[in-house]
Coordinates of C-alpha atoms in Angstrom, one line a residue:
Chain C
M139 CA 0.0 0.0 0.0
S140 CA 1.5 3.4 -1.0
R141 CA 1.9 6.1 1.6
N142 CA -0.9 8.2 0.0
V143 CA -3.4 5.4 0.0
K144 CA -2.5 4.6 3.6
L145 CA -3.0 8.3 4.5
E146 CA -6.4 8.4 2.7
T147 CA -7.5 5.2 4.5
T148 CA -6.5 6.6 7.9
L149 CA -8.2 9.9 7.2
L150 CA -11.4 8.2 6.0
K151 CA -11.4 6.0 9.1
G152 CA -10.9 9.0 11.3
L153 CA -13.7 11.0 9.6
G154 CA -16.0 8.0 9.9
T155 CA -15.5 7.8 13.7
L156 CA -15.7 11.6 14.1
S157 CA -18.9 11.7 12.0
Q158 CA -20.5 9.1 14.3
W159 CA -19.7 11.1 17.4
L160 CA -20.8 14.4 15.8
A161 CA -24.1 12.7 14.8
Y162 CA -24.7 11.7 18.5
C163 CA -24.0 15.3 19.6
S164 CA -26.4 16.5 16.8
G165 CA -29.2 14.3 18.3
A166 CA -28.4 15.7 21.8
A167 CA -28.6 19.3 20.5
L168 CA -32.0 18.5 19.0
L169 CA -33.3 17.1 22.3
L170 CA -32.0 20.2 24.0
M171 CA -33.9 22.3 21.5
M172 CA -37.1 20.3 22.4
I173 CA -36.6 20.8 26.1
L174 CA -35.9 24.5 25.7
V175 CA -39.0 25.0 23.6
N176 CA -41.2 23.2 26.1
A177 CA -39.7 25.0 29.0
N178 CA -40.5 28.3 27.4
V179 CA -44.1 27.3 26.6
L180 CA -44.6 26.2 30.2
L181 CA -42.9 29.3 31.8
R182 CA -44.5 31.9 29.5
P183 CA -48.0 31.8 31.0
M184 CA -46.4 32.3 34.4
G185 CA -44.9 35.5 33.2
R186 CA -41.3 34.2 33.2
P187 CA -40.5 33.3 29.6
I188 CA -36.9 32.2 28.8
W189 CA -35.1 35.3 27.7
G190 CA -33.8 34.9 24.1
S191 CA -35.3 31.4 23.6
Y192 CA -36.1 32.1 20.0
E193 CA -32.4 33.0 19.3
L194 CA -31.2 30.0 21.3
V195 CA -33.5 27.6 19.3
G196 CA -32.1 29.1 16.1
F197 CA -28.5 28.6 17.3
L198 CA -29.3 25.0 18.5
G199 CA -30.8 24.4 15.0
S200 CA -27.5 25.4 13.4
V201 CA -25.6 23.2 15.8
T202 CA -27.9 20.2 15.1
L203 CA -27.7 20.5 11.4
S204 CA -24.0 21.3 11.2
L205 CA -23.0 18.3 13.3
A206 CA -25.1 15.9 11.2
L207 CA -23.7 17.1 7.9
L208 CA -20.5 15.0 8.0
R209 CA -22.3 11.8 8.7
I210 CA -24.7 12.3 5.8
T211 CA -21.8 13.0 3.4
M212 CA -19.8 10.0 4.7
N213 CA -22.9 7.8 4.1
R214 CA -23.5 9.3 0.7
G215 CA -26.9 10.3 2.1
H216 CA -27.5 13.5 0.1
M217 CA -30.7 13.3 -1.9
V218 CA -30.1 12.5 -5.5
V219 CA -32.3 11.6 -8.5
E220 CA -31.2 8.3 -10.1
I221 CA -33.9 8.0 -12.8
L222 CA -31.3 8.6 -15.6
T223 CA -28.1 7.3 -14.1
D224 CA -29.7 3.9 -13.4
H225 CA -29.9 3.3 -17.1
L226 CA -26.4 4.6 -18.1
P227 CA -23.4 2.4 -18.9
D228 CA -20.9 1.9 -16.0
G229 CA -18.2 4.0 -17.7
V230 CA -20.5 7.0 -18.0
N231 CA -21.7 6.6 -14.4
R232 CA -18.1 6.5 -13.2
F233 CA -17.4 9.7 -15.0
L234 CA -20.6 11.4 -13.7
D235 CA -19.8 10.2 -10.2
R236 CA -16.3 11.8 -10.4
F237 CA -17.8 15.0 -11.8
N238 CA -20.4 15.1 -9.0
R239 CA -17.8 14.5 -6.3
V240 CA -15.6 17.3 -7.7
L241 CA -18.5 19.7 -7.9
G242 CA -19.7 18.7 -4.4
T243 CA -16.3 19.1 -3.0
A244 CA -15.8 22.5 -4.6
I245 CA -19.1 23.8 -3.4
M246 CA -18.7 22.5 0.1
A247 CA -15.2 24.0 0.3
L248 CA -16.5 27.3 -1.1
V249 CA -19.2 27.4 1.5
S250 CA -16.7 26.5 4.2
W251 CA -14.3 29.3 3.1
R252 CA -17.0 31.9 2.9
S253 CA -18.4 30.9 6.3
F254 CA -14.9 31.3 7.8
C255 CA -14.7 34.8 6.3
Y256 CA -18.2 35.6 7.5
A257 CA -17.4 34.4 11.1
R258 CA -14.2 36.5 11.1
Q259 CA -16.1 39.5 9.9
L260 CA -18.7 39.0 12.7
W261 CA -15.9 38.6 15.3
Q262 CA -14.0 41.7 14.1
D263 CA -17.2 43.8 14.0
G264 CA -18.2 42.6 17.5
E265 CA -21.6 41.6 16.0
V266 CA -24.0 40.2 18.6
S267 CA -27.5 38.7 18.6
P268 CA -30.4 41.2 19.1
T269 CA -32.0 39.8 22.2
L270 CA -29.2 38.0 24.2
T271 CA -26.5 40.3 22.9
M272 CA -24.2 37.3 22.6
S273 CA -21.5 36.8 19.9
Y274 CA -22.8 34.3 17.4
Y275 CA -19.7 34.0 15.3
P276 CA -18.8 30.6 16.9
F277 CA -22.0 29.1 15.4
V278 CA -21.0 30.4 12.0
L279 CA -17.5 29.0 12.6
G280 CA -19.2 25.6 13.4
V281 CA -20.9 25.7 10.0
A282 CA -17.6 26.5 8.3
V283 CA -15.9 23.5 10.0
A284 CA -18.8 21.2 9.2
F285 CA -18.7 22.1 5.5
G286 CA -14.9 21.9 5.4
L287 CA -15.0 18.4 6.9
S288 CA -17.8 17.4 4.5
A289 CA -15.8 18.7 1.5
L290 CA -12.9 16.4 2.7
A291 CA -15.2 13.5 3.1
M292 CA -16.7 14.0 -0.3
L293 CA -13.3 14.1 -1.9
L294 CA -12.0 11.0 -0.1
A295 CA -15.1 8.8 0.0
P296 CA -14.9 5.8 -2.3
G297 CA -16.5 6.2 -5.7
E298 CA -19.6 4.5 -7.0
Q299 CA -19.1 0.8 -7.7
P300 CA -20.3 -0.3 -11.1
Q301 CA -23.3 -2.6 -10.9
G302 CA -22.4 -6.2 -10.3
E303 CA -18.9 -5.3 -9.2
E304 CA -18.0 -5.6 -5.6
E305 CA -15.0 -4.4 -3.6
Chain Q
M205 CA -27.7 38.5 -22.2
G206 CA -31.1 39.4 -20.6
E207 CA -31.9 38.5 -17.0
V208 CA -34.8 36.3 -18.0
L209 CA -32.7 34.3 -20.4
V210 CA -30.0 33.8 -17.8
G211 CA -32.7 32.6 -15.4
A212 CA -34.0 30.2 -18.0
I213 CA -30.5 28.9 -18.7
G214 CA -30.1 28.5 -15.0
I215 CA -33.2 26.4 -14.7
V216 CA -32.1 24.1 -17.6
I217 CA -28.6 23.6 -16.0
L218 CA -30.2 22.8 -12.7
L219 CA -32.5 20.2 -14.2
L220 CA -29.5 18.7 -16.1
L221 CA -27.4 18.5 -13.0
I222 CA -30.2 16.9 -11.0
L223 CA -30.7 14.4 -13.8
V224 CA -27.0 13.4 -13.9
G225 CA -27.1 12.5 -10.2
T226 CA -25.7 15.7 -8.6
P227 CA -27.0 15.9 -5.0
I228 CA -30.0 18.2 -5.3
G229 CA -28.7 20.6 -2.6
I230 CA -25.4 20.9 -4.3
A231 CA -27.0 21.5 -7.7
L232 CA -29.3 24.2 -6.2
I233 CA -26.4 26.0 -4.5
S234 CA -24.1 25.8 -7.6
V235 CA -26.7 27.2 -10.0
G236 CA -28.0 29.7 -7.5
F237 CA -24.5 31.0 -6.7
A238 CA -23.3 31.1 -10.3
G239 CA -26.5 32.8 -11.5
F240 CA -26.4 35.4 -8.8
A241 CA -22.7 36.1 -9.4
Y242 CA -23.4 36.6 -13.1
L243 CA -26.5 38.8 -12.7
V244 CA -25.5 40.8 -9.7
S245 CA -21.7 40.5 -8.9
P246 CA -19.3 37.7 -7.8
V247 CA -18.6 39.6 -4.6
A248 CA -22.3 39.9 -3.7
A249 CA -22.7 36.2 -4.5
L250 CA -19.8 35.2 -2.2
H251 CA -21.3 37.3 0.6
L252 CA -24.8 35.8 0.0
L253 CA -23.5 32.2 0.0
A254 CA -22.3 32.2 3.6
E255 CA -25.0 34.4 5.0
E256 CA -27.9 32.7 3.3
I257 CA -26.8 29.2 4.4
F258 CA -26.2 30.3 8.0
L259 CA -29.6 32.1 8.0
T260 CA -31.3 29.0 6.8
L261 CA -29.6 26.7 9.3
S262 CA -30.2 29.0 12.3
S263 CA -33.7 30.1 11.4
Y264 CA -36.2 29.9 14.3
S265 CA -39.2 29.3 11.9
L266 CA -37.4 26.5 10.1
A267 CA -36.7 24.8 13.5
V268 CA -40.3 23.6 13.2
L269 CA -39.1 20.9 10.8
P270 CA -36.7 18.9 13.1
L271 CA -39.2 19.1 15.9
F272 CA -42.1 17.8 13.9
F273 CA -39.9 15.1 12.5
L274 CA -38.8 14.2 16.0
M275 CA -42.5 14.0 17.0
G276 CA -43.2 11.4 14.3
Q277 CA -40.1 9.4 15.1
L278 CA -40.9 9.2 18.8
A279 CA -44.6 8.4 18.1
Y280 CA -43.3 5.5 16.0
Q281 CA -40.9 4.3 18.7
A282 CA -43.8 4.6 21.2
G283 CA -45.7 2.0 19.1
M284 CA -48.7 4.3 18.6
S285 CA -49.2 3.1 15.0
G286 CA -49.9 -0.5 16.2
R287 CA -52.5 0.6 18.7
L288 CA -54.1 2.9 16.1
F289 CA -54.4 0.0 13.7
A290 CA -55.8 -2.3 16.4
T291 CA -58.5 0.3 17.2
A292 CA -59.4 0.8 13.5
Y293 CA -59.5 -3.0 13.0
T294 CA -61.9 -3.5 16.0
W295 CA -64.2 -0.9 14.5
M296 CA -64.0 -1.8 10.8
G297 CA -62.5 -5.3 10.5
H298 CA -65.9 -6.9 9.8
L299 CA -66.5 -4.9 6.6
P300 CA -65.5 -6.2 3.2
G301 CA -61.8 -5.4 2.9
G302 CA -62.0 -4.5 6.6
L303 CA -58.3 -5.0 7.4
A304 CA -57.3 -2.8 4.4
I305 CA -59.8 -0.2 5.6
A306 CA -58.3 -0.4 9.1
A307 CA -54.8 0.1 7.6
V308 CA -56.0 3.2 5.8
G309 CA -57.7 4.4 9.0
G310 CA -54.5 3.7 11.0
C311 CA -52.5 5.6 8.4
A312 CA -54.9 8.6 8.7
G313 CA -54.6 8.4 12.5
F314 CA -50.8 8.1 12.4
S315 CA -50.7 11.0 9.9
A316 CA -52.2 13.2 12.5
I317 CA -49.1 12.7 14.6
S318 CA -46.5 12.3 11.9
G319 CA -45.8 14.6 9.0
S320 CA -44.0 12.1 6.8
S321 CA -45.5 10.0 4.1
S322 CA -42.9 7.2 3.9
A323 CA -42.7 7.0 7.8
T324 CA -46.5 6.4 7.8
A325 CA -46.3 3.8 5.1
A326 CA -43.4 2.0 6.7
T327 CA -44.8 1.9 10.2
M328 CA -48.3 0.8 9.1
G329 CA -46.7 -1.7 6.7
M330 CA -45.0 -3.4 9.5
V331 CA -48.1 -3.5 11.6
A332 CA -50.9 -4.3 9.1
L333 CA -49.3 -6.4 6.5
P334 CA -48.7 -9.5 8.7
E335 CA -52.4 -9.3 9.8
M336 CA -53.6 -9.1 6.2
R337 CA -51.4 -12.1 5.2
K338 CA -52.9 -14.0 8.1
Y339 CA -56.4 -13.4 6.8
D340 CA -55.4 -14.3 3.2
Y341 CA -55.8 -10.9 1.8
D342 CA -54.9 -10.3 -1.8
L343 CA -51.4 -8.9 -1.6
S344 CA -52.0 -6.4 -4.4
L345 CA -54.8 -4.8 -2.4
A346 CA -53.0 -5.1 0.9
T347 CA -49.8 -3.4 -0.2
G348 CA -51.6 -0.9 -2.4
A349 CA -53.8 0.2 0.5
I350 CA -50.8 0.8 2.8
A351 CA -48.7 2.5 0.2
A352 CA -51.6 4.8 -0.7
G353 CA -52.6 5.3 3.0
G354 CA -49.1 6.4 3.8
T355 CA -49.6 9.4 1.5
L356 CA -52.1 10.8 3.9
G357 CA -49.1 11.5 6.1
I358 CA -48.3 14.7 4.2
L359 CA -51.8 15.9 3.8
I360 CA -53.3 15.5 7.3
P361 CA -51.6 17.9 9.6
P362 CA -48.9 18.2 10.9
S363 CA -47.5 17.9 7.4
V364 CA -43.8 18.4 6.5
V365 CA -44.6 19.4 2.9
L366 CA -47.2 22.0 4.1
I367 CA -44.6 23.4 6.5
I368 CA -42.1 23.8 3.7
Y369 CA -44.8 25.3 1.4
G370 CA -45.8 27.7 4.1
I371 CA -42.2 28.9 4.7
Q372 CA -41.4 29.2 1.0
T373 CA -44.6 31.1 0.1
E374 CA -44.9 33.0 3.4
Q375 CA -48.3 31.5 4.2
S376 CA -49.5 30.8 7.7
I377 CA -48.5 27.2 8.6
G378 CA -51.4 27.1 11.1
Q379 CA -53.9 27.9 8.3
L380 CA -52.3 25.4 6.0
F381 CA -52.5 22.7 8.6
V382 CA -56.2 23.4 9.2
A383 CA -56.8 23.5 5.4
G384 CA -55.4 20.0 5.1
I385 CA -57.9 18.4 7.6
L386 CA -61.1 18.1 5.5
P387 CA -59.3 17.2 2.2
G388 CA -57.4 14.6 4.3
I389 CA -60.7 13.1 5.6
L390 CA -62.1 13.3 2.0
L391 CA -59.2 11.4 0.6
S392 CA -59.3 8.8 3.4
S393 CA -63.0 8.3 2.7
L394 CA -62.3 7.9 -1.0
F395 CA -59.6 5.3 -0.3
I396 CA -62.0 3.4 2.0
A397 CA -64.7 3.6 -0.7
A398 CA -62.2 2.2 -3.3
I399 CA -61.4 -0.7 -1.0
I400 CA -65.1 -1.5 -0.3
F401 CA -65.9 -1.3 -4.0
M402 CA -63.1 -3.7 -4.9
S403 CA -63.8 -6.1 -2.1
L404 CA -67.5 -6.2 -3.0
R405 CA -66.7 -6.9 -6.7
N406 CA -64.4 -9.8 -5.7
R407 CA -65.0 -11.2 -2.2
N408 CA -61.6 -13.0 -2.3
L409 CA -59.6 -9.8 -2.4
G410 CA -60.4 -8.8 1.2
P411 CA -62.2 -11.4 3.3
Q412 CA -64.3 -10.0 6.1
G413 CA -62.8 -10.3 9.6
P414 CA -64.7 -11.4 12.7
R415 CA -67.5 -9.1 14.0
T416 CA -66.7 -7.4 17.3
T417 CA -69.1 -6.5 20.1
F418 CA -69.9 -3.0 21.1
K419 CA -68.1 -3.6 24.4
E420 CA -65.0 -4.6 22.5
K421 CA -65.3 -1.5 20.3
I422 CA -65.4 0.8 23.3
A423 CA -62.5 -1.1 24.9
A424 CA -60.4 -0.5 21.8
L425 CA -60.9 3.3 21.9
P426 CA -57.9 4.2 24.2
G427 CA -55.6 3.0 21.4
A428 CA -56.7 6.0 19.4
L429 CA -57.2 8.3 22.3
E430 CA -53.5 9.1 22.9
A431 CA -53.0 10.0 19.2
A432 CA -56.2 12.1 19.3
L433 CA -55.0 13.9 22.5
L434 CA -51.6 14.6 21.0
F435 CA -53.1 15.9 17.7
G436 CA -55.6 18.0 19.7
L437 CA -52.8 19.4 21.9
V438 CA -50.7 20.4 18.9
M439 CA -53.4 21.7 16.7
G440 CA -55.4 23.2 19.5
G441 CA -52.5 25.1 20.9
L442 CA -51.4 26.3 17.5
L443 CA -54.9 27.5 16.6
A444 CA -55.6 29.0 20.0
G445 CA -52.4 31.0 19.7
W446 CA -50.8 29.4 22.7
F447 CA -47.7 28.6 20.8
T448 CA -45.9 29.1 17.5
P449 CA -45.6 26.3 14.9
T450 CA -42.0 25.6 16.1
E451 CA -43.3 25.3 19.7
A452 CA -46.1 23.1 18.5
G453 CA -43.5 20.7 17.1
G454 CA -41.6 20.8 20.4
V455 CA -44.7 20.2 22.4
G456 CA -45.8 17.4 20.1
A457 CA -42.4 15.7 20.4
L458 CA -42.4 15.9 24.1
G459 CA -46.0 14.6 24.2
A460 CA -45.0 11.6 22.0
L461 CA -42.0 11.0 24.3
I462 CA -44.2 11.1 27.4
I463 CA -46.6 8.6 25.9
G464 CA -43.7 6.3 25.0
L465 CA -42.2 6.5 28.5
A466 CA -45.6 6.0 30.2
R467 CA -46.2 2.9 28.1
R468 CA -42.7 1.7 28.7
K469 CA -42.1 1.4 25.0
I470 CA -39.2 3.9 24.9
G471 CA -35.9 3.7 26.7
F472 CA -33.1 6.3 26.8
R473 CA -31.3 4.5 24.0
D474 CA -34.4 4.8 21.8
I475 CA -34.7 8.5 22.5
G476 CA -31.1 9.0 21.5
R477 CA -31.5 6.9 18.3
A478 CA -34.7 8.8 17.4
A479 CA -33.1 12.2 17.9
M480 CA -30.0 11.2 15.9
E481 CA -32.0 9.7 13.0
T482 CA -34.2 12.8 12.9
A483 CA -31.1 15.1 12.9
L484 CA -29.7 13.2 9.9
V485 CA -32.9 13.2 7.9
V486 CA -33.4 16.9 8.6
A487 CA -29.8 17.9 7.8
M488 CA -30.2 16.2 4.4
L489 CA -33.4 18.2 3.9
F490 CA -31.7 21.5 5.0
M491 CA -29.0 21.2 2.4
I492 CA -31.8 21.3 -0.2
L493 CA -33.6 24.0 1.7
A494 CA -30.5 26.2 1.9
G495 CA -29.9 25.6 -1.8
A496 CA -33.5 26.4 -2.7
M497 CA -33.2 29.7 -0.7
L498 CA -30.1 30.6 -2.7
F499 CA -31.7 29.5 -6.0
G500 CA -34.8 31.5 -5.1
K501 CA -32.7 34.7 -4.8
F502 CA -31.1 34.0 -8.2
L503 CA -34.6 33.5 -9.7
A504 CA -35.8 36.7 -8.1
V505 CA -33.1 38.8 -9.7
S506 CA -33.6 37.0 -13.0
R507 CA -37.3 38.2 -12.8
I508 CA -38.4 34.8 -14.2
P509 CA -41.2 34.2 -11.6
S510 CA -42.8 37.7 -12.2
E511 CA -42.4 37.5 -16.0
L512 CA -43.9 34.0 -16.1
A513 CA -46.8 35.2 -13.9
Q514 CA -47.5 38.1 -16.2
W515 CA -47.2 35.9 -19.3
A516 CA -49.6 33.4 -17.8
V517 CA -52.2 36.0 -17.0
S518 CA -52.0 37.4 -20.6
L519 CA -52.6 34.1 -22.2
P520 CA -55.8 34.0 -24.2
V521 CA -57.0 30.8 -22.5
P522 CA -59.2 30.3 -19.4
R523 CA -57.1 30.4 -16.2
V524 CA -58.0 26.9 -15.3
V525 CA -56.1 25.7 -18.4
V526 CA -52.9 27.2 -17.0
L527 CA -53.7 25.8 -13.6
V528 CA -54.1 22.3 -15.0
L529 CA -50.8 22.6 -16.8
V530 CA -49.1 23.6 -13.6
M531 CA -50.8 20.7 -11.8
A532 CA -49.6 18.3 -14.5
I533 CA -46.1 19.5 -14.0
Y534 CA -46.4 18.7 -10.2
A535 CA -47.9 15.4 -10.8
V536 CA -45.2 14.4 -13.3
G537 CA -42.4 16.0 -11.2
G538 CA -43.5 14.0 -8.2
C539 CA -43.0 10.9 -10.2
I540 CA -39.3 11.6 -10.9
M541 CA -38.2 13.4 -7.7
D542 CA -38.9 13.3 -4.0
A543 CA -42.0 15.4 -3.1
L544 CA -40.2 17.9 -0.9
S545 CA -37.3 18.4 -3.2
F546 CA -39.5 19.0 -6.2
L547 CA -41.6 21.4 -4.2
L548 CA -38.4 23.3 -3.2
V549 CA -37.1 23.4 -6.7
T550 CA -40.3 24.7 -8.3
I551 CA -42.4 26.6 -5.9
S552 CA -40.7 29.9 -6.4
V553 CA -41.4 29.7 -10.1
F554 CA -45.0 28.6 -10.1
F555 CA -46.4 30.2 -6.9
P556 CA -46.4 33.8 -8.1
M557 CA -48.1 32.6 -11.4
V558 CA -50.9 30.8 -9.6
V559 CA -51.5 33.7 -7.2
Q560 CA -51.5 36.1 -10.1
L561 CA -54.2 34.0 -11.8
G562 CA -56.3 34.6 -8.7
Y563 CA -56.2 31.2 -7.0
D564 CA -56.1 31.0 -3.2
P565 CA -52.6 30.3 -2.0
I566 CA -53.8 28.1 0.9
W567 CA -56.0 26.0 -1.5
F568 CA -53.2 25.7 -4.0
G569 CA -50.9 24.4 -1.2
V570 CA -53.4 21.6 -0.5
I571 CA -53.7 20.7 -4.2
V572 CA -49.9 20.7 -4.6
V573 CA -49.6 18.3 -1.7
I574 CA -52.1 15.8 -3.2
L575 CA -50.4 16.0 -6.6
L576 CA -47.0 15.3 -5.0
E577 CA -48.6 12.5 -3.1
M578 CA -49.5 10.9 -6.4
G579 CA -45.8 10.9 -7.2
A580 CA -45.1 9.0 -4.0
I581 CA -47.0 6.0 -5.3
T582 CA -46.3 6.1 -9.1
P583 CA -43.2 4.7 -10.9
P584 CA -40.4 5.3 -11.3
V585 CA -39.7 7.0 -7.9
G586 CA -42.9 6.0 -6.0
I587 CA -41.1 6.2 -2.7
N588 CA -43.9 4.6 -0.7
V589 CA -44.1 1.6 -3.0
Y590 CA -40.4 1.0 -2.3
V591 CA -40.9 1.4 1.4
I592 CA -43.6 -1.3 1.3
K593 CA -41.4 -3.5 -0.9
G594 CA -38.8 -3.2 1.9
V595 CA -41.4 -4.4 4.4
A596 CA -42.8 -7.2 2.1
Q597 CA -39.7 -8.3 0.2
D598 CA -41.4 -11.4 -1.3
V599 CA -44.1 -9.3 -3.0
D600 CA -43.4 -8.3 -6.6
L601 CA -43.0 -4.6 -7.3
G602 CA -45.4 -4.8 -10.2
L603 CA -48.0 -6.3 -8.0
I604 CA -47.7 -3.4 -5.6
F605 CA -48.0 -0.8 -8.4
K606 CA -51.0 -2.7 -9.7
G607 CA -52.6 -2.5 -6.3
I608 CA -52.0 1.3 -6.3
L609 CA -54.2 1.9 -9.3
P610 CA -57.6 2.3 -7.6
F611 CA -56.1 4.6 -5.0
F612 CA -54.5 6.7 -7.7
V613 CA -58.0 7.1 -9.3
A614 CA -59.3 8.1 -5.9
M615 CA -56.6 10.8 -5.7
I616 CA -57.6 12.2 -9.1
V617 CA -61.3 12.2 -8.0
C618 CA -60.2 14.1 -4.8
V619 CA -58.3 16.7 -6.8
A620 CA -61.3 17.1 -9.1
I621 CA -63.7 17.6 -6.1
L622 CA -61.4 20.1 -4.6
M623 CA -61.2 22.1 -7.8
L624 CA -65.0 22.1 -8.2
C625 CA -65.5 22.8 -4.5
P626 CA -62.5 24.8 -3.1
S627 CA -64.4 25.6 0.0
I628 CA -63.7 22.0 1.3
A629 CA -60.1 23.2 1.9
L630 CA -60.9 26.8 2.8
V631 CA -63.9 26.5 5.1
L632 CA -61.8 25.7 8.2
P633 CA -59.1 28.3 7.7
R634 CA -61.8 30.9 7.3
L635 CA -63.2 29.9 10.7
F636 CA -59.9 30.3 12.6

């Protein structure tokens, strides 16, 4: 096994384990969101609503979704339409698979880069959320990391196996 | 190059990318970003990219989606579908095709606590199919009834598709939910009528089950009571203004969790699994949603939706012709793409046109949902059919599609009735 292949395999294995842990955390963030929403619904009639709960729910939403993104990419779980590709020859499908992976990697990397820039801008400007007046650039940074890792996963994930061929 | 032409080219490239297997979210982001960069400026597009995606992921109003998905997952884990089916069976099992009717009834009941079509089909398939096999039901009728019954999941509130429609078109989610109730009951009744009609024509298709006493019927009611309570809490609270749609999802999820815990059907491990699975499904959906938002911005600057709307109004044909054309596009689109994805890709194009033609946006939302439901049971995508195939692996796919046919006709009848009598969908929203 060449050094590059070994590195790729190790990276993929690491990303796989990381994605599993991040997916657990993603579920935990969702449960936290549910608890927060219910606590606010219960406390509001008593005149003691949770201050900034709308903002917190939004931030928890971004945490939930960012953390789950890597797992979806690792599992090739993004929604695709296979109506045409199911009927194309293996060679064409291999080419399309490569094309889609390159495009996907480029877009994810672009989103990651722009999110990093956006987070840096928010940090430099001292931008805070309207109600809680808390800095929210860390959540944007989280999105940037999630897309960055997903770009890497999309680049390294094994390509489509032709029908009838197994690894 | 004019803006409209750029917009049209963008739409064509988007369709091509989707057809060659590019993930739908990636295709939407790519075309939306490139189109916006061309029409406005690359710098503006780069700024829009990060901001739009973060806004989508952290939107309070969009948090309604994971919470309603979680509610459905927890209701499934709590075994509520099985008890709903048992109740429906006790009440209707003695009728011709009674078990299939009970399956549709169970689907309608489960739809009231789950907003997903395939989840409803999967859960009822696991519960009802073994029973129908036991009583020698025709497998075509059995699988067709469940696959079609599952489609009620996205019509009867809470409906994930109606939530997305509401967000994308800025319509009240509460009003859309209420608007789905009567058409949902109508469609369920048409499904039941189709089963009775077929079973009366051929008694072997759905043999009658044993008759139950009145006492047994009453004793079976608690199986439906918990679902009714949960539905009442979510919808009641939403309509009374006690909570927002997002909070309604959270309250529903907690309600389903409490029912599961009280019935000792859910453990901590199940809660964790349900939350993680929900997060994964929703994150996949949000990639498309974020892409659709970006694509929508590009379409807006290309002026395609407004130009298309103006053009449609100026056509020398009755407005119903244009409407039927749009409906045909949704019916066909639902056959080749997942319902939610197709809605997200197209709604910003067609919605302004339909509103400009003078149709009620709430009514159109209900119609779109039924049309997309048709796609969920027709080849080649027919997601519900594949879900049922997964549950009943020995049943031939062709047999399931054959079984779908009478229910497909029922859906067409339902759309026709709603077109002739729009007040079926609009009477309840006008009351609240």
